[in-house]
Short mmCIF file of C-alpha atoms in Angstrom, two decimals:
data_model
loop_
_atom_site.label_atom_id
_atom_site.label_comp_id
_atom_site.label_asym_id
_atom_site.label_seq_id
_atom_site.Cartn_x
_atom_site.Cartn_y
_atom_site.Cartn_z
CA MET A 295 225.38 144.74 212.95
CA ASP A 296 225.48 146.78 216.12
CA ASN A 297 221.91 146.30 217.03
CA LYS A 298 220.58 142.77 218.47
CA VAL A 299 218.22 142.01 215.66
CA THR A 300 219.68 138.88 214.13
CA GLU A 301 216.53 137.05 213.27
CA ALA A 302 214.62 137.47 209.86
CA ILE A 303 211.32 135.75 208.38
CA VAL A 304 211.17 135.29 204.67
CA LEU A 305 207.98 134.82 203.08
CA ALA A 306 208.73 132.32 200.53
CA GLY A 307 205.22 130.50 199.93
CA GLY A 308 204.43 132.27 196.61
CA PHE A 309 202.87 130.61 193.70
CA GLY A 310 204.50 132.72 190.84
CA THR A 311 201.36 132.76 189.02
CA ARG A 312 202.39 135.57 186.70
CA LEU A 313 205.74 133.96 186.02
CA LYS A 314 204.40 130.58 185.09
CA GLU A 315 205.34 131.18 181.42
CA VAL A 316 209.13 131.39 182.26
CA VAL A 317 209.24 129.60 185.63
CA HIS A 318 207.73 126.20 185.91
CA ASP A 319 206.85 124.02 188.76
CA VAL A 320 208.93 125.63 191.62
CA PRO A 321 207.86 128.33 194.30
CA LYS A 322 208.30 131.67 192.92
CA PRO A 323 211.35 132.40 195.48
CA MET A 324 212.84 129.28 193.76
CA ALA A 325 212.94 130.79 190.25
CA GLU A 326 216.36 130.37 188.71
CA VAL A 327 218.59 133.34 188.53
CA ASN A 328 222.10 132.66 187.06
CA ARG A 329 221.79 128.96 187.91
CA LYS A 330 220.77 130.02 191.55
CA PRO A 331 217.59 130.44 193.19
CA PHE A 332 216.13 133.96 193.72
CA LEU A 333 215.88 133.29 197.40
CA HIS A 334 219.65 132.62 197.39
CA TYR A 335 220.12 136.40 196.80
CA ILE A 336 218.04 137.55 199.48
CA LEU A 337 219.60 135.07 202.13
CA GLN A 338 223.08 136.20 200.92
CA HIS A 339 222.17 139.83 201.57
CA LEU A 340 220.69 138.84 205.28
CA SER A 341 223.98 137.04 206.10
CA LEU A 342 226.12 139.92 204.75
CA HIS A 343 224.36 142.12 207.38
CA GLY A 344 224.52 139.76 210.31
CA ILE A 345 221.61 138.07 210.35
CA LYS A 346 222.05 134.70 212.20
CA THR A 347 218.67 133.01 211.89
CA VAL A 348 216.10 132.74 209.02
CA VAL A 349 212.70 131.46 209.23
CA LEU A 350 211.47 130.48 205.96
CA SER A 351 207.67 130.73 205.65
CA VAL A 352 206.71 128.01 202.87
CA GLY A 353 203.82 126.32 201.44
CA TYR A 354 203.48 125.36 197.87
CA LYS A 355 206.07 122.74 197.30
CA HIS A 356 208.02 123.42 200.13
CA GLU A 357 209.99 120.28 199.74
CA ILE A 358 212.08 121.96 196.96
CA ILE A 359 213.11 124.85 199.21
CA GLN A 360 213.94 122.62 202.03
CA ASP A 361 215.72 120.28 200.02
CA PHE A 362 218.02 122.95 198.48
CA PHE A 363 218.76 125.32 201.63
CA GLY A 364 218.53 122.56 204.55
CA SER A 365 219.02 123.57 208.14
CA HIS A 366 222.13 125.63 207.77
CA TYR A 367 223.11 128.14 204.74
CA LEU A 368 225.64 130.80 204.40
CA GLN A 369 226.45 130.53 208.16
CA MET A 370 222.83 131.01 209.07
CA ASP A 371 220.54 128.43 210.99
CA ILE A 372 217.35 127.87 208.60
CA LEU A 373 214.09 127.12 210.04
CA TYR A 374 210.77 126.46 208.33
CA ALA A 375 207.21 127.56 209.16
CA ILE A 376 205.08 125.29 206.88
CA GLU A 377 201.73 126.23 205.79
CA SER A 378 199.43 123.27 205.27
CA GLU A 379 197.08 125.85 203.41
CA PRO A 380 197.54 129.45 202.32
CA LEU A 381 197.46 131.91 205.35
CA GLY A 382 197.79 135.02 203.60
CA THR A 383 201.06 137.15 204.41
CA GLY A 384 199.74 138.09 207.84
CA GLY A 385 198.95 134.49 208.70
CA ALA A 386 202.15 133.46 207.55
CA ILE A 387 204.18 136.00 209.48
CA LYS A 388 202.19 135.00 212.57
CA LEU A 389 203.02 131.35 212.08
CA ALA A 390 206.52 131.95 211.56
CA LEU A 391 206.88 134.27 214.71
CA ASN A 392 206.41 131.06 216.86
CA GLN A 393 210.09 130.37 216.06
CA ILE A 394 211.30 133.93 216.61
CA LYS A 395 213.12 134.13 220.10
CA ASN A 396 213.37 137.71 220.42
CA ASP A 397 210.75 140.67 220.67
CA GLN A 398 211.85 141.88 217.31
CA CYS A 399 212.86 140.59 213.74
CA PHE A 400 213.05 141.53 210.41
CA VAL A 401 210.40 140.37 207.68
CA LEU A 402 211.04 140.24 203.86
CA ASN A 403 209.08 139.21 200.81
CA GLY A 404 210.77 136.44 199.32
CA ASP A 405 209.81 137.80 195.77
CA THR A 406 211.53 141.03 196.02
CA PHE A 407 215.16 142.17 196.59
CA LEU A 408 216.21 145.51 198.14
CA ASP A 409 219.92 146.26 198.69
CA VAL A 410 219.09 147.89 202.20
CA ASP A 411 221.22 148.75 205.11
CA PHE A 412 219.57 146.83 208.01
CA LYS A 413 221.38 148.93 210.36
CA GLN A 414 219.81 151.97 209.23
CA ILE A 415 216.30 150.53 209.64
CA SER A 416 217.18 149.23 213.27
CA THR A 417 218.70 152.66 213.96
CA ASN A 418 215.55 154.61 212.84
CA HIS A 419 212.89 152.09 214.09
CA ASN A 420 210.13 154.08 215.55
CA GLY A 421 206.77 152.59 216.57
CA ALA A 422 205.90 149.12 216.16
CA CYS A 423 206.79 148.46 212.77
CA THR A 424 209.37 150.22 210.38
CA LEU A 425 209.27 149.51 206.65
CA ALA A 426 211.65 150.19 204.02
CA SER A 427 210.51 152.36 201.06
CA VAL A 428 211.82 153.02 197.71
CA GLN A 429 210.89 155.61 195.10
CA ILE A 430 210.15 154.41 191.74
CA GLU A 431 209.09 155.90 188.42
CA ASP A 432 206.01 153.72 187.65
CA ALA A 433 204.44 153.05 190.89
CA GLU A 434 201.06 152.12 189.08
CA ARG A 435 201.72 148.44 190.02
CA TYR A 436 202.35 148.84 193.63
CA GLY A 437 200.24 151.78 195.13
CA THR A 438 202.16 154.56 196.99
CA LEU A 439 202.54 155.62 200.47
CA GLU A 440 201.79 158.77 202.18
CA ILE A 441 204.69 159.91 204.32
CA ASN A 442 204.88 163.03 206.72
CA GLU A 443 208.05 164.87 207.60
CA GLN A 444 208.70 162.71 210.75
CA ASN A 445 208.73 159.70 208.43
CA GLN A 446 205.28 158.33 209.61
CA VAL A 447 203.22 156.48 207.11
CA LEU A 448 199.92 158.12 207.22
CA SER A 449 198.05 156.09 204.72
CA PHE A 450 198.26 153.84 201.63
CA LYS A 451 196.92 154.86 198.18
CA GLU A 452 195.64 152.30 196.07
CA LYS A 453 197.17 151.16 192.85
CA ALA A 454 196.44 154.03 190.30
CA ALA A 455 198.02 155.46 187.14
CA VAL A 456 200.93 157.42 188.85
CA THR A 457 204.28 158.13 187.56
CA THR A 458 206.75 158.53 190.53
CA GLY A 459 206.09 157.61 194.18
CA TRP A 460 207.34 156.00 197.32
CA ILE A 461 206.28 152.38 197.58
CA ASN A 462 206.38 149.72 200.19
CA ALA A 463 209.53 147.63 199.28
CA GLY A 464 208.36 144.61 201.44
CA VAL A 465 211.08 144.79 203.88
CA TYR A 466 209.99 145.42 207.73
CA LEU A 467 211.46 145.48 211.20
CA LEU A 468 208.63 144.58 213.58
CA ASP A 469 207.74 144.08 216.95
CA LYS A 470 206.02 140.67 217.80
CA SER A 471 203.80 142.44 219.95
CA ILE A 472 201.68 143.66 217.27
CA PHE A 473 200.04 140.35 216.58
CA ASN A 474 198.96 139.59 220.13
CA GLN A 475 195.50 140.80 219.51
CA VAL A 476 195.07 139.36 216.02
CA ASN A 477 192.96 136.21 216.59
CA GLU A 478 192.74 135.15 212.69
CA THR A 479 194.71 132.91 211.23
CA THR A 480 194.28 133.62 207.69
CA PHE A 481 194.65 137.48 206.81
CA SER A 482 196.80 139.82 204.83
CA PHE A 483 199.45 141.72 206.55
CA GLU A 484 199.42 144.47 204.14
CA LYS A 485 195.78 145.09 204.41
CA THR A 486 194.80 144.17 207.85
CA ILE A 487 197.92 145.03 210.09
CA LEU A 488 199.73 147.93 208.26
CA PRO A 489 196.80 150.37 207.65
CA GLU A 490 195.92 149.85 211.31
CA LEU A 491 199.41 150.66 212.60
CA ALA A 492 199.25 153.55 210.26
CA MET A 493 196.14 154.91 211.81
CA GLN A 494 197.71 154.64 215.30
CA LYS A 495 200.97 156.45 214.38
CA GLN A 496 202.87 153.30 214.75
CA LEU A 497 204.38 152.79 211.25
CA THR A 498 207.49 154.39 210.25
CA ALA A 499 209.05 154.39 206.57
CA ILE A 500 212.69 154.60 205.92
CA LYS A 501 213.44 155.99 202.48
CA CYS A 502 216.06 153.73 200.57
CA GLU A 503 217.94 154.42 197.78
CA GLY A 504 219.44 150.71 197.26
CA TYR A 505 218.75 148.86 194.25
CA PHE A 506 215.08 147.12 194.35
CA LYS A 507 213.60 144.64 192.06
CA ASP A 508 210.42 142.85 192.23
CA ILE A 509 210.50 139.69 190.00
CA GLY A 510 206.71 139.03 190.14
CA ILE A 511 206.67 139.76 186.49
CA PRO A 512 208.95 138.20 183.63
CA GLU A 513 210.37 141.53 182.48
CA ASP A 514 211.59 142.30 186.06
CA TYR A 515 212.73 138.71 186.24
CA PHE A 516 215.03 138.73 183.46
CA GLN A 517 216.28 142.34 184.38
CA PHE A 518 217.32 140.87 187.78
CA GLN A 519 219.15 138.13 186.15
CA LYS A 520 221.10 140.58 183.93
CA ASP A 521 221.80 142.95 186.82
CA ASN A 522 223.27 140.35 188.89
CA TYR A 523 225.48 138.45 186.45
CA LYS A 524 229.29 139.45 186.24
CA GLU A 525 232.26 138.13 184.28
CA LEU A 526 234.95 136.60 186.27
CA THR A 527 237.13 139.66 185.56
CA GLU A 528 234.45 141.96 186.96
CA LEU A 529 234.57 140.48 190.52
CA GLY A 530 237.18 142.82 191.76
CA ILE A 531 239.55 140.00 192.80
CA ASP A 532 242.72 141.22 194.59
CA LYS A 533 244.87 140.36 197.75
CA SER A 534 241.80 140.45 199.98
CA TRP A 535 240.45 137.40 198.34
CA THR A 536 241.13 133.66 198.90
CA LEU A 537 241.18 130.70 196.51
CA PHE A 538 239.70 127.30 197.48
CA LEU A 539 240.74 124.46 195.40
CA ASP A 540 239.39 120.93 195.17
CA ARG A 541 242.25 118.39 194.50
CA ASP A 542 241.12 115.32 192.36
CA GLY A 543 240.16 116.48 188.97
CA VAL A 544 241.34 120.03 189.62
CA ILE A 545 245.21 119.67 190.63
CA ASN A 546 245.62 115.93 189.68
CA GLU A 547 243.94 113.55 187.54
CA ARG A 548 241.05 111.65 189.24
CA LEU A 549 241.13 108.03 189.25
CA ILE A 550 237.98 106.38 188.37
CA ASP A 551 236.49 104.42 191.19
CA ASP A 552 239.72 104.50 193.04
CA TYR A 553 241.89 107.04 194.90
CA VAL A 554 245.16 108.36 194.62
CA LYS A 555 247.14 106.46 197.42
CA LEU A 556 250.55 106.68 196.69
CA LEU A 557 252.95 108.82 194.74
CA ASN A 558 253.25 106.54 191.74
CA GLU A 559 249.50 106.85 191.13
CA LEU A 560 249.61 110.79 191.09
CA LYS A 561 249.74 112.63 187.96
CA ILE A 562 249.49 116.56 188.04
CA ILE A 563 247.13 117.96 185.24
CA GLU A 564 249.25 119.80 182.65
CA GLY A 565 249.49 123.51 183.18
CA VAL A 566 248.31 123.26 186.84
CA PRO A 567 251.61 124.41 188.47
CA GLN A 568 252.01 127.42 186.15
CA ALA A 569 248.23 128.30 186.95
CA VAL A 570 248.70 128.05 190.60
CA ALA A 571 251.81 130.26 190.46
CA ALA A 572 249.72 132.98 188.78
CA PHE A 573 246.81 132.73 191.34
CA ASN A 574 249.37 133.49 194.04
CA LYS A 575 249.92 136.75 192.33
CA LEU A 576 246.32 137.63 192.54
CA PHE A 577 244.81 136.07 195.63
CA ASN A 578 246.15 136.58 199.23
CA ARG A 579 246.12 132.87 199.77
CA ILE A 580 245.23 129.47 198.34
CA VAL A 581 243.89 126.42 200.33
CA VAL A 582 243.18 123.20 199.21
CA VAL A 583 239.89 121.42 200.79
CA THR A 584 239.70 117.52 199.55
CA ASN A 585 237.41 114.69 200.56
CA GLN A 586 239.60 111.45 201.17
CA GLN A 587 237.49 108.72 202.27
CA GLY A 588 240.22 106.50 201.02
CA ILE A 589 241.76 107.03 204.72
CA GLY A 590 238.40 106.24 206.38
CA ARG A 591 238.09 102.99 204.17
CA GLY A 592 241.60 101.81 205.34
CA MET A 593 242.88 102.05 201.76
CA MET A 594 245.64 104.57 202.62
CA THR A 595 247.15 106.50 205.58
CA ALA A 596 247.11 110.07 206.62
CA ASP A 597 251.16 109.67 206.22
CA ASP A 598 250.45 108.52 202.81
CA LEU A 599 248.37 111.66 202.06
CA GLU A 600 250.92 114.16 203.53
CA ASP A 601 253.60 112.55 201.18
CA ILE A 602 251.17 113.02 198.25
CA HIS A 603 250.61 116.75 199.43
CA GLY A 604 254.21 117.54 200.19
CA PHE A 605 255.20 116.28 196.55
CA ILE A 606 252.66 118.51 194.95
CA ALA A 607 253.55 121.46 197.04
CA ASN A 608 257.33 121.03 195.97
CA VAL A 609 256.40 120.94 192.33
CA PHE A 610 254.20 124.25 192.90
CA GLU A 611 257.10 125.88 194.71
CA GLY A 612 259.53 125.07 191.55
CA TYR A 613 257.05 127.10 189.51
CA GLY A 614 256.81 130.02 192.31
CA GLY A 615 253.51 128.71 193.57
CA LYS A 616 252.21 128.12 197.09
CA ILE A 617 249.43 126.39 198.96
CA SER A 618 248.79 127.96 202.52
CA LYS A 619 247.29 124.85 203.80
CA TRP A 620 245.78 121.45 202.83
CA TYR A 621 242.69 120.56 204.52
CA PHE A 622 241.26 117.00 204.03
CA ALA A 623 238.06 115.17 205.21
CA PRO A 624 238.89 111.29 205.86
CA GLN A 625 235.40 110.57 206.71
CA LEU A 626 233.23 108.16 204.96
CA ARG A 627 230.22 109.36 202.94
CA SER A 628 227.74 107.36 205.03
CA GLU A 629 228.85 109.26 208.24
CA ASN A 630 227.16 112.47 206.80
CA SER A 631 229.64 114.45 208.53
CA ASN A 632 229.77 118.20 208.07
CA TYR A 633 233.35 118.29 207.59
CA ARG A 634 233.28 116.24 204.39
CA LYS A 635 232.07 118.37 201.37
CA PRO A 636 229.46 119.34 200.48
CA GLY A 637 229.45 120.20 204.24
CA THR A 638 231.14 123.29 205.36
CA GLY A 639 233.66 122.01 207.92
CA MET A 640 236.73 122.29 206.03
CA GLY A 641 235.94 125.83 205.16
CA LEU A 642 235.18 126.77 208.60
CA HIS A 643 238.15 125.39 209.83
CA ALA A 644 240.21 127.40 207.13
CA GLN A 645 238.48 130.63 208.47
CA ARG A 646 239.42 129.68 212.21
CA ASP A 647 243.06 129.24 211.02
CA TYR A 648 242.95 132.13 208.87
CA PRO A 649 240.62 134.99 210.39
CA GLU A 650 241.04 137.35 207.58
CA ILE A 651 239.24 134.91 205.38
CA LYS A 652 235.64 136.23 204.07
CA PHE A 653 233.86 133.82 202.17
CA SER A 654 232.29 136.81 200.30
CA LYS A 655 235.66 137.48 198.89
CA SER A 656 236.57 133.85 198.11
CA VAL A 657 236.25 131.74 195.03
CA LEU A 658 235.86 127.75 194.86
CA ILE A 659 237.05 126.00 192.21
CA GLY A 660 235.92 122.12 191.87
CA ASP A 661 234.88 119.49 189.46
CA SER A 662 231.93 118.05 191.21
CA GLU A 663 228.69 119.46 192.30
CA SER A 664 229.52 118.67 196.04
CA ASP A 665 232.21 121.05 195.49
CA ILE A 666 229.78 123.78 194.20
CA GLU A 667 227.37 123.10 196.93
CA PHE A 668 230.24 123.67 199.49
CA GLY A 669 231.14 126.95 198.09
CA MET A 670 227.53 128.04 197.82
CA LYS A 671 226.93 127.27 201.35
CA LEU A 672 229.51 129.53 202.52
CA GLY A 673 228.68 132.27 200.06
CA MET A 674 231.82 131.95 197.74
CA LYS A 675 231.82 132.47 193.95
CA THR A 676 231.95 128.89 192.24
CA ILE A 677 233.74 127.50 189.30
CA LEU A 678 233.12 124.24 187.97
CA LEU A 679 235.72 122.60 185.70
CA THR A 680 234.30 120.48 183.01
CA ASN A 681 234.80 119.74 179.39
CA SER A 682 230.94 120.47 178.63
CA SER A 683 229.52 123.91 178.36
CA ASN A 684 226.04 122.44 178.57
CA VAL A 685 226.31 120.71 181.83
CA SER A 686 223.49 121.17 184.64
CA THR A 687 225.21 123.13 187.56
CA LYS A 688 224.67 125.60 189.96
CA ALA A 689 228.26 126.96 189.76
CA ASP A 690 228.73 130.60 188.86
CA TYR A 691 231.05 129.75 186.05
CA ILE A 692 232.16 126.93 183.94
CA PHE A 693 235.78 126.57 182.74
CA LYS A 694 237.59 123.49 181.16
CA ASN A 695 240.90 123.61 183.66
CA LEU A 696 242.90 125.67 186.03
CA GLN A 697 244.85 127.08 183.14
CA SER A 698 241.57 128.50 181.43
CA VAL A 699 240.66 130.05 184.69
CA ALA A 700 243.94 131.91 184.99
CA ASN A 701 243.67 133.01 181.28
CA ALA A 702 240.31 134.31 182.02
CA LEU A 703 241.68 136.30 185.22
CA LYS A 704 244.23 137.77 182.80
CA THR A 705 246.97 136.49 185.09
CA ASP A 706 250.74 136.26 183.98
CA ILE A 707 251.32 132.64 183.29
CA LYS A 708 255.01 131.64 182.39
#
């Protein structure tokens, strides 16, 4: 983003009353979409557009949201404004603004997704608030906007039986100053602030044509799931992509309650060298990220690990495969180091070494949920290797082994 607006507020305190029949016991933004919460897709979009800090305005069962996203997600700082009681959308924004450092920020509804160019909004920002508007065929559910030729919002028309109209899509760029004279703590942003700004000719609308979906009703929730699922072969993987591999359980057989400390304990999984060679033809580079707390526990040395990785690399090269670099985390689990998965340290280290790596064009393959969480935090596509298709996982895809992944990608395995 060329503009300086790198902060956003996401209103994530919704109960999801109309979704109760299909989404149970979680805040509405945590409704599962292809094994990930709906809120993940909003945060992913913000991250891809250069947002650095997000304040999540939360209330109902906020612990679920905090436990999932933590304080860092998709390379963004995540802060929380917690409502002890419902404050309305206006009160929620006002509370969250206490953690916004700059004079302007984006505000988004946590139950709607809009594929919007945030740069377009900031470039055309005029007045105290600019909102994104989309045109939909059945606008009865929302109410419509009256917009003049100068893109000023003149009025809000109540929900009525209309076919096509421009609606408020729930994405705003606003000046913090619009709340300076508001003394209430509980109020509606849409009913209290926006109409007043429209009367003052301080509300601008940007007409957007990007994909829009409000998951407030089951029909649209299910449609969003369908719209956001892609088969592995539909991702468009090419030489601009990077493959991240876990080691134990992915490249070599995992030892139960032990570590591969010496070469005589190493057993490369059948078909892995051929799969890695096939991946090399598709991906720009392959890196390995592996937790190795056996070093931290004094059961092996970094030199022992280097010998093991050197041996594996030689085997791969015999089949035409190559690993660009091996990253390992020797820290103990008890240290809670960000370098150790599910922390993102090894991924960020790889990006420093190879600046062309884009996590949005990366795939992580692992055999544990800590691997999957590592990939998710960085915005990668994730694959879990398991023999069970019914396992509970947040991974995007499930496969049996690396060979089956290579076969699915229709690579040339020899």
